[in-house]
CSV table of C-alpha atoms and ligand atoms in Angstrom, one decimal:
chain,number,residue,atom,x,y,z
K,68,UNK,CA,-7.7,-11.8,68.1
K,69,UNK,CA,-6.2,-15.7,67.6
K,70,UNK,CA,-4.4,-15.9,64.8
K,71,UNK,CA,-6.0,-17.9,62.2
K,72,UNK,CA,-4.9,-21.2,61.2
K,73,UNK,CA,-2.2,-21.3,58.4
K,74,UNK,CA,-3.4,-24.6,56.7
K,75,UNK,CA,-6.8,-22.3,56.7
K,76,UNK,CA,-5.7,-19.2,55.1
K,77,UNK,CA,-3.6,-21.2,52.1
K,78,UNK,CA,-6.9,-23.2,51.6
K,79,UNK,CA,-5.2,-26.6,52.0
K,80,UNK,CA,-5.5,-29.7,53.5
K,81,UNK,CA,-3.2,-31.1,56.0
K,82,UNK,CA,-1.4,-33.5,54.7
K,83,UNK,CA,-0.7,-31.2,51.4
K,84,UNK,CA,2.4,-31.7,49.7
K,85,UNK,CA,5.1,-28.7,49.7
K,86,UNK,CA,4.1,-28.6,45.9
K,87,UNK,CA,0.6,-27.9,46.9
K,88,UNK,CA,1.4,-25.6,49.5
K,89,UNK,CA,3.5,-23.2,47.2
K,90,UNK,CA,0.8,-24.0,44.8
K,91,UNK,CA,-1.5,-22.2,47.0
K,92,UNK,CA,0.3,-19.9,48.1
K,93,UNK,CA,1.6,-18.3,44.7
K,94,UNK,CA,-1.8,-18.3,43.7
K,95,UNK,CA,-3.4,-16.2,46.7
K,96,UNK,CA,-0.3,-13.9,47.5
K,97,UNK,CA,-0.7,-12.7,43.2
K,98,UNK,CA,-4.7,-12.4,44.0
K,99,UNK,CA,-3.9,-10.4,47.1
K,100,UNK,CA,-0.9,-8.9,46.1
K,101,UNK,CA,-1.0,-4.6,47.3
K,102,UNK,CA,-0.2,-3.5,44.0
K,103,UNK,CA,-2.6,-5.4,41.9
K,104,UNK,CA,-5.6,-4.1,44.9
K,105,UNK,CA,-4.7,-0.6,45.3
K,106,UNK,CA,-8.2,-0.2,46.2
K,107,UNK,CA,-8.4,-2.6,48.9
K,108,UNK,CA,-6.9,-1.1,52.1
K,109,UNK,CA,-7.2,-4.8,53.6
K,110,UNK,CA,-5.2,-6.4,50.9
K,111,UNK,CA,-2.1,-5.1,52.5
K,112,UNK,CA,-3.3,-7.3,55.6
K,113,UNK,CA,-4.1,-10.4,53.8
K,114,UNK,CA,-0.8,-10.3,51.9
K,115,UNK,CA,0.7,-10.0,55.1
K,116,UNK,CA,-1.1,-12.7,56.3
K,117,UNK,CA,-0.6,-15.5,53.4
K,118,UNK,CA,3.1,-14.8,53.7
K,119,UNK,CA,3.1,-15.8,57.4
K,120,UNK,CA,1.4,-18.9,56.9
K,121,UNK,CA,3.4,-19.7,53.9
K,122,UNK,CA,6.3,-19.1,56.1
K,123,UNK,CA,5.2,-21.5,58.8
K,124,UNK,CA,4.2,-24.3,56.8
K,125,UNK,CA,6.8,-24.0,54.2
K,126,UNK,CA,9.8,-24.7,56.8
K,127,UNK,CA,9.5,-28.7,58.0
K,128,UNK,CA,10.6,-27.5,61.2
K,129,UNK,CA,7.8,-24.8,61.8
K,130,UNK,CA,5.4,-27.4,60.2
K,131,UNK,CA,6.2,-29.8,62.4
K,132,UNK,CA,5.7,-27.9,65.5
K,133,UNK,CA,2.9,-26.1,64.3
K,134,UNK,CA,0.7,-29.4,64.0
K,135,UNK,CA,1.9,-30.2,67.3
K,136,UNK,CA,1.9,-27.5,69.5
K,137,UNK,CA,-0.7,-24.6,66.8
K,138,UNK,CA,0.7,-20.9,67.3
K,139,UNK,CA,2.1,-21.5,71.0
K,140,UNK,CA,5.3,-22.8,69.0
K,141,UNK,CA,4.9,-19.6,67.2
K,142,UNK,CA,5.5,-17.3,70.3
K,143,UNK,CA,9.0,-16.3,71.4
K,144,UNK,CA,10.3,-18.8,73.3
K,145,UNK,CA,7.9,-21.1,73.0
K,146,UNK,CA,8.0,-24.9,70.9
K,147,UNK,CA,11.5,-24.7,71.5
K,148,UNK,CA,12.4,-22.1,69.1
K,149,UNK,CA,15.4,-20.1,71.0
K,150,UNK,CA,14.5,-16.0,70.0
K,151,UNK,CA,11.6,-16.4,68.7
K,152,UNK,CA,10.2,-15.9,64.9
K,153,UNK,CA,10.5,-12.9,63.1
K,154,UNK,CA,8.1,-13.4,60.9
K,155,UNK,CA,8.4,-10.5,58.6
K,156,UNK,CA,12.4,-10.9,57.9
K,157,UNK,CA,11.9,-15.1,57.8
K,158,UNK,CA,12.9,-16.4,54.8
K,159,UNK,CA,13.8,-13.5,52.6
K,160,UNK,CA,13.7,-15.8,49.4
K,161,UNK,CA,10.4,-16.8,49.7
K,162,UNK,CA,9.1,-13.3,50.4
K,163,UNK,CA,11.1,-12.0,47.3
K,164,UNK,CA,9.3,-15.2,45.3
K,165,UNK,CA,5.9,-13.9,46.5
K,166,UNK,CA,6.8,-10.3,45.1
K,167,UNK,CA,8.4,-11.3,41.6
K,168,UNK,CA,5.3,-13.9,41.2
K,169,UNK,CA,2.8,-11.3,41.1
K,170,UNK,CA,4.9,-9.3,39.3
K,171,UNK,CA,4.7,-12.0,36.8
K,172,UNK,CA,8.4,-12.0,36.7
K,173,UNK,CA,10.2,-16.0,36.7
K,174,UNK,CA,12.4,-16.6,38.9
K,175,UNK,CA,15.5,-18.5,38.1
K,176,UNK,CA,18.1,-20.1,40.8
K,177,UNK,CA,17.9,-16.7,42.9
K,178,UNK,CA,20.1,-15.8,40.7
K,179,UNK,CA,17.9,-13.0,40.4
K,180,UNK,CA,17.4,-13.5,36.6
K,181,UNK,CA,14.6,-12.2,35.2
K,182,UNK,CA,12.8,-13.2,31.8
K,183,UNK,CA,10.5,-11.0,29.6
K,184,UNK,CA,8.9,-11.6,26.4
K,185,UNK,CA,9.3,-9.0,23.9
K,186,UNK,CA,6.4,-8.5,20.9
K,187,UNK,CA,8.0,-7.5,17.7
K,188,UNK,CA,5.8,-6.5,14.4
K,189,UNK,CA,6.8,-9.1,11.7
K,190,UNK,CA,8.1,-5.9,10.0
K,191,UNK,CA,10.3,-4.6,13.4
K,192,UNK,CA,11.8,-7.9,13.2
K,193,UNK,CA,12.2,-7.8,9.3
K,194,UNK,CA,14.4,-4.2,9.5
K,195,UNK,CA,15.1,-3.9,13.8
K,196,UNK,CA,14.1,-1.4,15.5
K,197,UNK,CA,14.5,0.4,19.1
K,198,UNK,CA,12.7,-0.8,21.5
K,199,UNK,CA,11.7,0.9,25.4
K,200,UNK,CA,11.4,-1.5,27.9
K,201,UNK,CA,9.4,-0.8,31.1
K,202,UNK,CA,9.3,-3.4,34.0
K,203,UNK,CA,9.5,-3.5,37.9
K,204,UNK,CA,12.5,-5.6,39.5
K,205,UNK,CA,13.6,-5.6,42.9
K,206,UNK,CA,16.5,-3.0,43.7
K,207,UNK,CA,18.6,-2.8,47.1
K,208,UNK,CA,16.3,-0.1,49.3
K,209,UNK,CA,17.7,3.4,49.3
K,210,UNK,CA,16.1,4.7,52.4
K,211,UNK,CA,17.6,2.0,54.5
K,212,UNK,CA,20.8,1.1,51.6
K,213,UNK,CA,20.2,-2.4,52.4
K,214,UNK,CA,20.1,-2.6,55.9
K,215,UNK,CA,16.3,-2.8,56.4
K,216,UNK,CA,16.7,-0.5,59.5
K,217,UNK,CA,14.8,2.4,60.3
K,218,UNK,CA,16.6,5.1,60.0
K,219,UNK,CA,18.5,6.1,63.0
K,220,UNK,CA,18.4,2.9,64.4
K,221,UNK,CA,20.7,-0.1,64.2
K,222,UNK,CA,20.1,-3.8,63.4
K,223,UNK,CA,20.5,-6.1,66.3
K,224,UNK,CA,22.8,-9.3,66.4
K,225,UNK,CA,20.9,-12.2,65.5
K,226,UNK,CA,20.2,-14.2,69.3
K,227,UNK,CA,19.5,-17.3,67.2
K,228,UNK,CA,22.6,-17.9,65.8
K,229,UNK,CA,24.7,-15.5,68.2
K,230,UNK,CA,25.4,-13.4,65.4
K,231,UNK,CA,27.2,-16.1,63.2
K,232,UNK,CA,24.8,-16.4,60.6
K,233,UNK,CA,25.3,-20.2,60.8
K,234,UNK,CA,23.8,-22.4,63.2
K,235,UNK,CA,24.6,-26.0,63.9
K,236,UNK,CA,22.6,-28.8,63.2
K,237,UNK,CA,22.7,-32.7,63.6
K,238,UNK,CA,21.7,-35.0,61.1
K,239,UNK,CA,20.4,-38.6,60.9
K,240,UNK,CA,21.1,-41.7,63.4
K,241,UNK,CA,24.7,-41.2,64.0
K,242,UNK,CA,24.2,-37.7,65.0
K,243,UNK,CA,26.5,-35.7,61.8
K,244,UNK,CA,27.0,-32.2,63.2
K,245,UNK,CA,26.4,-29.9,60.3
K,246,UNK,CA,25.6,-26.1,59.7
K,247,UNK,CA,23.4,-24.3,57.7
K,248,UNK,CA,22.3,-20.7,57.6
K,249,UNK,CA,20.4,-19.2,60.1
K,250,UNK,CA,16.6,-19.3,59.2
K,251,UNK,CA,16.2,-16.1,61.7
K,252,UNK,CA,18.5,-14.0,60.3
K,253,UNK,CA,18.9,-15.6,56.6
K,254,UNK,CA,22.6,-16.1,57.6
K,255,UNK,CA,23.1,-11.8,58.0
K,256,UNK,CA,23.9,-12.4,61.4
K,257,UNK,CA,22.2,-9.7,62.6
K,258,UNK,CA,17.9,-9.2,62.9
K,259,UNK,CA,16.0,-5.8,62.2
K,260,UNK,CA,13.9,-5.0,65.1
K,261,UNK,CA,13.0,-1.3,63.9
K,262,UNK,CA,12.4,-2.0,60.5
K,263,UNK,CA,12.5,0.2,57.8
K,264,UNK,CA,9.5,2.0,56.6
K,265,UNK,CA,10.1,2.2,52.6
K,266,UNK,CA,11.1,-1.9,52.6
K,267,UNK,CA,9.4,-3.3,55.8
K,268,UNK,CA,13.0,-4.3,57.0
K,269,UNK,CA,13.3,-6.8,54.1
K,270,UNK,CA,16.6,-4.2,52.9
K,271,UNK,CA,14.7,-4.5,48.8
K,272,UNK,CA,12.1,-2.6,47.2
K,273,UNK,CA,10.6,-3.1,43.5
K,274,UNK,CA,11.4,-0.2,41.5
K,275,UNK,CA,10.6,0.8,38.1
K,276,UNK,CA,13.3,-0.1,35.4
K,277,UNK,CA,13.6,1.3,31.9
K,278,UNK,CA,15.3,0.3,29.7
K,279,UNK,CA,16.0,1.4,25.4
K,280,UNK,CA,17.4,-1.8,23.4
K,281,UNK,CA,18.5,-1.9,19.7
K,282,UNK,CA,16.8,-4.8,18.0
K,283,UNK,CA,19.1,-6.0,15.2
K,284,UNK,CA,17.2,-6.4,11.7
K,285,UNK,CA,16.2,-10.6,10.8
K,286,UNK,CA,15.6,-11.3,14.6
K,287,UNK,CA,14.0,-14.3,14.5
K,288,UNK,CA,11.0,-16.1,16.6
K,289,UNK,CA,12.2,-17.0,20.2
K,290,UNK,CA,15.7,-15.5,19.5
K,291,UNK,CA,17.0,-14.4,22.9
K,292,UNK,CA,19.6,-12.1,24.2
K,293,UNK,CA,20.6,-11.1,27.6
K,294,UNK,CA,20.8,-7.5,29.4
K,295,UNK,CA,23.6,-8.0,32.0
K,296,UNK,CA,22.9,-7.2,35.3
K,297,UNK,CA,19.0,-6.0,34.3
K,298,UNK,CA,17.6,-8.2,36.9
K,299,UNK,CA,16.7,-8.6,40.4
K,300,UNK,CA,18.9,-7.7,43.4
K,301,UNK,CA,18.0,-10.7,45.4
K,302,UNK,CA,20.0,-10.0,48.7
K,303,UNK,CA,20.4,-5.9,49.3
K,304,UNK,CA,23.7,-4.6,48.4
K,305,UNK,CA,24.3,-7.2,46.0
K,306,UNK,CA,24.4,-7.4,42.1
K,307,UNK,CA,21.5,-7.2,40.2
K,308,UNK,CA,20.5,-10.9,38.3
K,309,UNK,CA,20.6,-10.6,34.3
K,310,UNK,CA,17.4,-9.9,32.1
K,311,UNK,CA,16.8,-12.1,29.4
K,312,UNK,CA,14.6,-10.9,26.7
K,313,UNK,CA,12.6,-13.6,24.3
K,314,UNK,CA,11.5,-12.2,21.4
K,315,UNK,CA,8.6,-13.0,19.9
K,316,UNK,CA,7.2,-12.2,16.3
K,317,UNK,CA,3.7,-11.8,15.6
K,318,UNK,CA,2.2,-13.2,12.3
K,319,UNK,CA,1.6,-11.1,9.4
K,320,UNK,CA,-1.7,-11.3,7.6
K,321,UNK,CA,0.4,-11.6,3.9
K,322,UNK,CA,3.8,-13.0,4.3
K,323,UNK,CA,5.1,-16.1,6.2
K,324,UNK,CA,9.5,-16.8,6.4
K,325,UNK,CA,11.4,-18.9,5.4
K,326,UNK,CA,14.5,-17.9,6.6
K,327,UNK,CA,15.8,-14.7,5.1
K,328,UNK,CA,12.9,-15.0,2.5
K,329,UNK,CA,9.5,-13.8,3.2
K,330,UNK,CA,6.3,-15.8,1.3
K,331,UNK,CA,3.5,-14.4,0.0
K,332,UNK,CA,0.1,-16.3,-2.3
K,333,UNK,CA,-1.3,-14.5,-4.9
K,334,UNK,CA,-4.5,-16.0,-6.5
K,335,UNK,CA,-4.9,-14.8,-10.3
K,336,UNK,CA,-7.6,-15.9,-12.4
K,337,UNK,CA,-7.4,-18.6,-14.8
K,338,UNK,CA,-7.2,-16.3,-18.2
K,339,UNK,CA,-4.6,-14.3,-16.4
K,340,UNK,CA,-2.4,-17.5,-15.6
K,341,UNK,CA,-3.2,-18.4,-19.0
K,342,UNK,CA,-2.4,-15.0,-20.8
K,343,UNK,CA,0.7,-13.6,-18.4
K,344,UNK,CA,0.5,-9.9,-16.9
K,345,UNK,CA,0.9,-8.2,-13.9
K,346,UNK,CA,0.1,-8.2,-10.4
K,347,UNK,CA,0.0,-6.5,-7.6
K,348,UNK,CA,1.2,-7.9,-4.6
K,349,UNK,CA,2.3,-6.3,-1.1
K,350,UNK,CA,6.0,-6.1,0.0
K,351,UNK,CA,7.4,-5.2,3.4
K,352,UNK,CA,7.4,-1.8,2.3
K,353,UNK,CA,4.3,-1.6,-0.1
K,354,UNK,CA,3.5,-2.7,-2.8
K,355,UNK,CA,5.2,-4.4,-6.0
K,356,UNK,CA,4.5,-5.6,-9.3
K,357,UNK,CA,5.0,-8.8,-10.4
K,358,UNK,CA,5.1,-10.2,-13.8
K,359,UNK,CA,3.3,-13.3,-14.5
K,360,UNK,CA,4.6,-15.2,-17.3
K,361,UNK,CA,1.9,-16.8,-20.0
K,362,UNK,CA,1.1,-20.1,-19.0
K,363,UNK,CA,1.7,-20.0,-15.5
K,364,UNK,CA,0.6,-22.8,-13.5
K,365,UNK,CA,-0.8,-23.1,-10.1
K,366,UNK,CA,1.7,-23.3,-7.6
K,367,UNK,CA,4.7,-21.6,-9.4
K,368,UNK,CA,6.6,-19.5,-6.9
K,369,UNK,CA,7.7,-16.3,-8.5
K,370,UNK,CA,10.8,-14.2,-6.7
K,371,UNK,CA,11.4,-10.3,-5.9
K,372,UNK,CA,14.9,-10.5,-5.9
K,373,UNK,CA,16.4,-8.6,-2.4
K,374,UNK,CA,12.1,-7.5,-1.5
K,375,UNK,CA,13.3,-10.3,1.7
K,376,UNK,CA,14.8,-10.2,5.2
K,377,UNK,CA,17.3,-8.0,5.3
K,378,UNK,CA,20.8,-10.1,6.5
K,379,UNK,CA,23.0,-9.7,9.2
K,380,UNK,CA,25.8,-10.5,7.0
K,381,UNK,CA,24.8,-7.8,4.3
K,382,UNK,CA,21.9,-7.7,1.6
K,383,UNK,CA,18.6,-8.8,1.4
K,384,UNK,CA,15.9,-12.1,0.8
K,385,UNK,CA,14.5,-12.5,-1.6
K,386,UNK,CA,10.0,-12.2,-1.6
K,387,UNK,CA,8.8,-15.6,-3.1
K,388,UNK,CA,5.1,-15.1,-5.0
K,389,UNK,CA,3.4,-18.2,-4.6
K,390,UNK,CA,0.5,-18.3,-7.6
K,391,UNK,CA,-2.8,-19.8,-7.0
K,392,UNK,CA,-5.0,-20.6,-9.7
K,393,UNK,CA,-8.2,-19.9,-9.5
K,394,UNK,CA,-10.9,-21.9,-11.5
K,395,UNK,CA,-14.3,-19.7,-11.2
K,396,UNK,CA,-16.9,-21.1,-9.4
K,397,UNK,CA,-20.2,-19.0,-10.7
K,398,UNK,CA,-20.2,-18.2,-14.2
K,399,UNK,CA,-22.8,-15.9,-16.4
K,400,UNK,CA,-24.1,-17.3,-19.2
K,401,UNK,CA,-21.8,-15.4,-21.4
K,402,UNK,CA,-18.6,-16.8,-19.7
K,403,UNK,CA,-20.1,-20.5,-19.9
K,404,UNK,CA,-20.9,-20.3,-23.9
K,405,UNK,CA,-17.4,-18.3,-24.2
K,406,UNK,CA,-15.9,-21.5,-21.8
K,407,UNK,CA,-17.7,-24.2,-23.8
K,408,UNK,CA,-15.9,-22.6,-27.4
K,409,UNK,CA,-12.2,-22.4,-26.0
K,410,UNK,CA,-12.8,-26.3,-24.7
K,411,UNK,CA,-13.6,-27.3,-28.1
K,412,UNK,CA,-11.4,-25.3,-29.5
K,413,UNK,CA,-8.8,-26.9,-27.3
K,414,UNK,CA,-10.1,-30.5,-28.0
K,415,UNK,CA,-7.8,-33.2,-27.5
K,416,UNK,CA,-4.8,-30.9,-27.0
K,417,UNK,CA,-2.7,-32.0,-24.4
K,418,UNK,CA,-1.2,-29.8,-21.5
K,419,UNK,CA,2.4,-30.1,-19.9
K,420,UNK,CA,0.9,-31.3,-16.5
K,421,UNK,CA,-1.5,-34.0,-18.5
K,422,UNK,CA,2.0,-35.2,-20.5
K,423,UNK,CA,3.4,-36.2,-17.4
K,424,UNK,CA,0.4,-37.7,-15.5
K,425,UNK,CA,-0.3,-39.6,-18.8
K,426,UNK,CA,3.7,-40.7,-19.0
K,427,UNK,CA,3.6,-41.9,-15.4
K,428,UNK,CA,0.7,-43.7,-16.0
K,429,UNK,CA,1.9,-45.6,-19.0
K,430,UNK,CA,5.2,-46.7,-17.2
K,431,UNK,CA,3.4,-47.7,-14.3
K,432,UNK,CA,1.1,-49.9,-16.6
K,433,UNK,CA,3.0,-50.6,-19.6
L,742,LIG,ZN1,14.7,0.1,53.6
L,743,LIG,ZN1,20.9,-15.7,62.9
């Protein structure tokens, strides 16, 4: 069967961008990705095939002599590419990329860093707590320990680059000789041509990582700390990348922070503002009275001294009680008659909030 056409199976134009291209590309090889199909014997097939196109059209080179010569440049030998393409151990970064993407794993410099958010209750972050972290990264192979060779058999020096791992290239009008590393071999050298069955000769497998981390009490939203050497192994035999963990806090129906203070709103009625008493109100562990003074206006912010975050540095928040006021909005007929009574009683008596508004107004009009 001809191969298909690479611009065909990335779904893009011809004159698409690189940006486009690994546009497409990310998005079909996580769609088609093995692991997320494990139903789908063909998705194997179709992963397999995205990546080669992706590998053609990604290099300039390839491109290039792609759109001028279609898959004869691909064969060995031919469009002038000295020992042919080995397609499944080309560009080792890219193939890694594909892998971490569906993984849903960022990437960073091929460092091999790896990011993760981690969901904390607003009351795990209040008081810290352990936390088991499960995730896939990409680990040196241990059937082949790296080598991507099957075992028994040896990798081969690389023809391209006569087992330099460099090759030399010249640059511009006046012809600057420089070197780069070999695309054939990614600059090992040396070519797998009996790959290794566990890793498909690419020397790296994913592997599931756990991992147990002490969350400190008072973390904070989109605090961040790093797991050294938690990451990916992006060339086999080397050291893993780091893991950096985000942190993120969900929202709590009651309480809001304010640093190490936590917020909460009470609404009391009117006579109870009026009168003082007690309230109820939850804490982050259950649930506390409050005293409400006599006359307590809406907006006053009572404290629970040390009912707050707990801090790094030793003791506690405090738990701020903001009061709300509220006037009633149906009343019975008893309520209304016993309403009208107190607002004569009251008359022309004038409240602390009225003194003010009516002092402001008189300096502001003489
Ligand atoms: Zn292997
Ligand atoms: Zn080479």
């Amino acid at each position: 069967m001809a191969p298909r056409d690479p611009y065909d199976i990335l779904g893009v134009p011809r004159h698409a961008t690189p940006e486009e291209l690994k546009a497409a590309f990310r998005k079909l090889a996580s769609q088609h990705h093995p692991d997320k199909n494990p139903n789908d014997p063909g998705a194997h097939d179709r992963f397999k095939e995205i990546n080669a196109a992706y590998q053609i059209l990604s290099d300039p080179q390839r491109r290039a002599a792609f759109d001028r010569y279609g898959h004869a440049a691909e064969q060995p030998g031919g469009g002038g590419f000295p020992g042919g393409i080995h397609v499944d151990a080309q560009n080792l970064e890219d193939l890694l990329g594909s892998l971490f993407g569906a993984f849903g794993f960022q990437k960073q410099q091929n460092r091999g860093d790896l990011r993760k958010e981690v969901t904390l209750t607003f009351q795990e972050a209040a008081f810290g707590c352990q936390r088991k972290i499960t995730y896939d990264r990409a680990v040196t192979c241990g059937t082949c320990t790296g080598s991507g060779a099957r075992t028994g058999s040896k990798p081969q020096s690389c023809n391209a680059c006569n087992g330099r791992g460099k090759v030399r290239f010249t640059q511009g009008l006046l012809g600057l000789v420089g070197e780069r590393p070999c695309s054939s071999c990614q600059g090992r050298g040396h070519v797998v041509t009996d790959p290794c069955e566990t890793c498909r000769g690419v020397g790296i497998v994913a592997a599931e990582h756990n991992l147990e981390i002490g969350v400190p009490p008072g973390i904070e939203d989109g605090a961040t700390t790093t797991v050294a050497s938690a990451g990916n192994v992006t060339r086999p035999g080397k050291l893993p990348g780091d893991l950096e963990l985000v942190f993120h806090v969900e929202e709590h129906p009651f309480f809001k922070r304010l640093k190490d203070d936590v917020q909460c709103a009470v609404p009391i009625s009117f006579p109870a503002a009026a009168l003082g008493g007690e309230v109820e109100v939850p804490t982050l562990e259950g649930k506390a009275k409050v005293r409400v003074p006599p006359g307590t206006q809406h907006g006053t912010v009572l404290r629970l001294k040390g009912k707050g975050i707990p801090r790094r540095t030793g003791g506690r928040g405090d738990q701020r009680v903001e009061v709300l006021v509220e006037v009633p909005q149906h009343l019975s007929e008893k309520q209304r008659l016993l309403l009208e009574e107190l607002a004569r009683e009251m008359g022309d008596e004038v409240q602390p909030q009225q003194r003010t508004f009516m002092e402001k107004l008189k300096d502001l009009f003489g």
